[in-house]
C-alpha cells in the first residue's frame, strides 16, 4: 500500500510538472503569437491598432498562471502531500490549461478579423473571465484617480531645462521651478505672479508694448522692437522674441522653469541673462477633464476649462483648453463716467488646441494652435511728482503750471491735477487698447538608433493697438499716443539628441535654429483743441492769449495735427549649437557647450504729419488782424518741420540700413555628485546679444553695438533630515559689457554740446547669492523660502543721462550706483498645510505666501523721484478638497493688505511730470476646481 501510494504520488508529481511546463510554454507562445499576429494585422491594414488595455488584461492572466505554476513547481512537498490532492490539483490545472488555450485561440482569431477588443474579454460561454473583470475594474479605478494637490518639494520636481527629463536636484545649474500643484493652488496665470515664486525675477508691464522681464535687475527693453530682450522666453520649445507676447494669461500649465545665466548652447534662441521656460500639458491617452472657476470682488470672473483624451486610441490624442479672465480695475478716473468702471482692469480670453499623433512607437508629432486677446485700458499711470524748479534752483515750466493757465480754468477756478495718489487719475480720453496674438507650432520627435531627432516649426503673430490719453489730463491735448505694433515671427529648429552614451560616458545634443522676425511699428500722436495752449512757452502763451485772433492761431497750431513715425525692424538669424556631458566618473561630470550665430539686422524709418491747418497765413480770413509775431508764435508751437516745436525734424522716408554680424556663446560646467543628497557645481559662460539697427531724431542711422556677458556660477544642491529639507545655494558674478541703454554723447550742433541716444553702457556687474529651500516639517505641513542678495551696479557709466530734475544736458557719472529696478534683497516665503478632516474623504487646506522687495529706484535715469520703498505682497487661501485631488473649493486672496507699490517710474520731461505704473491691488474670491 505504501509503495503504491508512493508510485501514485510520483506519477502525479511528474504529470503536474509536465502540466506546469506546458502551461508556461503556452503562455509564452501565446504572448509571442499574439504579438506576431497583431504586427501582421497592422501591416496588412496599413495602420497602427493599439490594444494596450487588452495587452494588460492578457498580461494579468499570464501572470496569474505563472504564479500558480511557479508555486506548484517550487512547493511540491507541502502543497501535494496526498495523492488525492495531487489528482485534484492536476484536474484543476488541466482546466486552467484548456482555458488559456481558448483565450489564445480567441485572441488570434479576433486579431485576424480586426476585433481584438472582444477577444480577451470573451470566454466559451460569452462571459468575461475573472481576470478580465479584475483588470477592467483596475483600469476604471486608475482613470478616476487624481493626485492630491500638494506642492512638491525640490527633490520631487522633474524639469526639462536641459531637453531631457531629470530631477531638479540633479541639474548642475541655477534653476528655479514653479510646479503644477502650486500653479493651480495659487491661481498663477501671468508672469507678474510668477515673480512672487522665484528669486531675482522682476516683471513690469502697463500694456503689451510696455512689457519687460529682468533677471537680477537687468534685461528691460520695453517699447523697442529693434532690440532683442536680454531675458529669453520660451513656450513649449518655441522662442518668443516680441516681449508683448508674454502680456497674456498662461493656462493649462505643467510647470515653469527659470534658468539663470547665458543660454543658447543647448536649444532655441540665445539669451544673455537667462530664460523663462513655460511648459504646458500635453495630450493624454486617458480621458481627462478640468474645470476651474473664480468669482470675487471687483466683479472678478475667471474660468478655465480643459479636456484631453484619445481620438483614435493609441494613434491620435487631443488636448483643448480655454480661459476667460475679467476683473474691474482699481484706479478711479474722476473725469470718466462711473458706468465705465475703474481703470487698470483685466479683460482677457484665449484658447489652445493640440493634437498628438503617434503612428509608430518611434515617431510622434505634436501640433499646437493658440489664440489670445486682451482689451484693456491699462495706461493709467499716476502723477508722482511735478517739481516747479530744477535741483539747480532754476524755474521749470511744469505740467502743473501749464494746466494752471487761464485757458484751462474750470468755473473760474485754477485747475490743479491730482498728484501723489496711485488710486486716482483724471483722463478725458480713455479707450480700450487691443492686444491680440496667435500662433501655430509643430514638434516632431523621431527615435532613430541611439538618438532622437527633433524638429520644431513655428509661426507667431501679435498685434498691439494702443489708445492712450497721452497728456494724462481731462483736456484735449494729446488724444492718441503710442505705437501700434504688428509682430511676425517664423522659426525652424532641428536637434539631434543622444539616447545612449557615446563610448559609454558621453551624452550630447547638437542643433540648428533658423529665425526670422518682421515688426511693423507705427508710432502716432494726435493733438486736440487744447494742445496749443498747453505746449506754448510762457511768453508765447501770454502774447497769443491776449487777443481773439491769437487764441485762434494758438488753437489751430496743433488742433487736428497727427504725427506718424514708421519703423520696420527685421532680423534673419541662423545658428548652430551643441552641448555634451562627459561623465568622467560615476560622480563627476563635465558639461561643455558652444554656439555660433549669424544675424542680418536691418530697419527703415519714415516720419511725416498731417493737419487740417497746414498753412498759418494772415491772408486767411480766420486770422484777419494777426500780426507777424502772432504767426511766428503759432508756428513755434508746431515747429517748421525741420526743428523746434512738437514736430522736431520731419525727415520723411529714409533708406533701409543695417548690418550683419557673428556672435558666440559658450559654457564650461563641471559638477560633482557626492551622494544622492549632495551635489556641487561650477559654471563659467559667455554670451552675446546682437546689436540694434536704430535711427536718431533726424532719421540718421545710429546703431547700437552688441551686448556681451561673462557669467560665473558656484552652487550646491543638498538634502537633509531624510530628504525632508532641501537647501540649494548659488553664488554668482555676472559682468555685462556694452549693455544697450540710453546715454549722453557729445554733439556740437546742440546748444548744450550734448544729446541723448541709445548706445552702450561701459560695464555693469552683478554679484550675489540666491537661495532656494523647501521643508516638509511633518505630514501635511510644508514651508518654502527663496531669496536673493543682488549687488548690481554700474562699474563704468560716466556718460549717463542726468535725471531731468537736474536741469542739465550734461552727462552724469553713475559709476558705482545700483542699477535701476534692482532691489538689493528679494525674498519669497510661505507655508501650506493640508490635513484630513475625517469625513467624506475631505482635507482642510490653507496656505500663506509673502513676497518681499527691498528699496530700489524704479526709474531708468535714477530719478530722485523714482524710489520705491521696501514692501511686502501677501497672498493666501483656505479651503477644503477631496483627498484624491478631484475637487477643491477655496477662498483665495491676492495682495491681502492692499499694498500700494509701483513696478516702473517714468522720467520727468519738459512737459510731463514723473509718473508711476501701479502694481496690482487687492482682490479676493471663491475658487472651485474639479478634475474628472
CSV table of N, CA and C in Angstrom, one decimal, residues 733-737 761-767 791-798 813-819:
chain,number,residue,atom,x,y,z
A,733,UNK,N,28.5,85.9,-10.2
A,733,UNK,CA,29.2,87.1,-10.5
A,733,UNK,C,29.1,87.3,-12.1
A,734,UNK,N,28.3,88.2,-12.5
A,734,UNK,CA,28.0,88.4,-13.9
A,734,UNK,C,28.5,89.8,-14.3
A,735,UNK,N,29.3,89.8,-15.4
A,735,UNK,CA,29.8,91.1,-15.9
A,735,UNK,C,29.2,91.3,-17.3
A,736,UNK,N,28.5,92.4,-17.5
A,736,UNK,CA,27.9,92.8,-18.7
A,736,UNK,C,28.6,94.0,-19.3
A,737,UNK,N,29.2,93.9,-20.5
A,737,UNK,CA,29.8,95.0,-21.1
A,737,UNK,C,29.0,95.4,-22.3
A,761,UNK,N,26.4,101.0,-22.6
A,761,UNK,CA,27.0,101.3,-21.3
A,761,UNK,C,28.3,100.6,-21.2
A,762,UNK,N,29.3,101.2,-20.6
A,762,UNK,CA,30.6,100.6,-20.4
A,762,UNK,C,30.6,99.2,-19.8
A,763,UNK,N,30.1,99.2,-18.5
A,763,UNK,CA,30.1,97.9,-17.8
A,763,UNK,C,29.2,97.9,-16.7
A,764,UNK,N,28.5,96.8,-16.4
A,764,UNK,CA,27.7,96.5,-15.3
A,764,UNK,C,28.1,95.2,-14.7
A,765,UNK,N,28.2,95.2,-13.3
A,765,UNK,CA,28.5,93.9,-12.6
A,765,UNK,C,27.4,93.6,-11.6
A,766,UNK,N,27.0,92.3,-11.6
A,766,UNK,CA,26.0,91.8,-10.7
A,766,UNK,C,26.6,90.7,-9.9
A,767,UNK,N,26.7,90.9,-8.6
A,767,UNK,CA,27.2,89.9,-7.7
A,767,UNK,C,26.2,89.5,-6.6
A,791,UNK,N,23.8,92.6,-5.6
A,791,UNK,CA,24.6,93.8,-5.6
A,791,UNK,C,24.9,94.1,-7.1
A,792,UNK,N,24.0,94.8,-7.8
A,792,UNK,CA,24.1,95.1,-9.2
A,792,UNK,C,24.4,96.6,-9.4
A,793,UNK,N,25.6,96.9,-9.9
A,793,UNK,CA,26.0,98.3,-10.0
A,793,UNK,C,26.6,98.6,-11.4
A,794,UNK,N,26.6,99.9,-11.7
A,794,UNK,CA,27.3,100.3,-12.9
A,794,UNK,C,28.8,100.4,-12.5
A,795,UNK,N,29.7,99.7,-13.2
A,795,UNK,CA,31.1,99.8,-12.9
A,795,UNK,C,31.8,100.7,-13.9
A,796,UNK,N,31.1,101.1,-14.9
A,796,UNK,CA,31.7,102.1,-15.9
A,796,UNK,C,30.5,102.7,-16.6
A,797,UNK,N,30.0,103.9,-16.1
A,797,UNK,CA,28.9,104.6,-16.8
A,797,UNK,C,29.1,106.1,-16.5
A,798,UNK,N,30.2,106.6,-17.1
A,798,UNK,CA,30.5,108.1,-16.9
A,798,UNK,C,29.7,109.0,-17.8
A,813,UNK,N,27.8,110.9,-14.0
A,813,UNK,CA,28.6,109.7,-13.8
A,813,UNK,C,27.9,108.8,-12.8
A,814,UNK,N,27.3,107.7,-13.3
A,814,UNK,CA,26.6,106.7,-12.4
A,814,UNK,C,27.5,105.6,-12.0
A,815,UNK,N,28.8,105.6,-12.2
A,815,UNK,CA,29.7,104.6,-11.8
A,815,UNK,C,29.5,104.3,-10.3
A,816,UNK,N,29.3,103.1,-9.9
A,816,UNK,CA,29.2,102.8,-8.5
A,816,UNK,C,27.8,102.8,-8.0
A,817,UNK,N,26.8,103.3,-8.9
A,817,UNK,CA,25.4,103.4,-8.5
A,817,UNK,C,24.7,102.0,-8.7
A,818,UNK,N,23.7,101.7,-7.8
A,818,UNK,CA,22.9,100.5,-8.1
A,818,UNK,C,22.1,100.7,-9.3
A,819,UNK,N,22.0,99.7,-10.2
A,819,UNK,CA,21.2,99.9,-11.4
A,819,UNK,C,19.7,100.0,-11.1
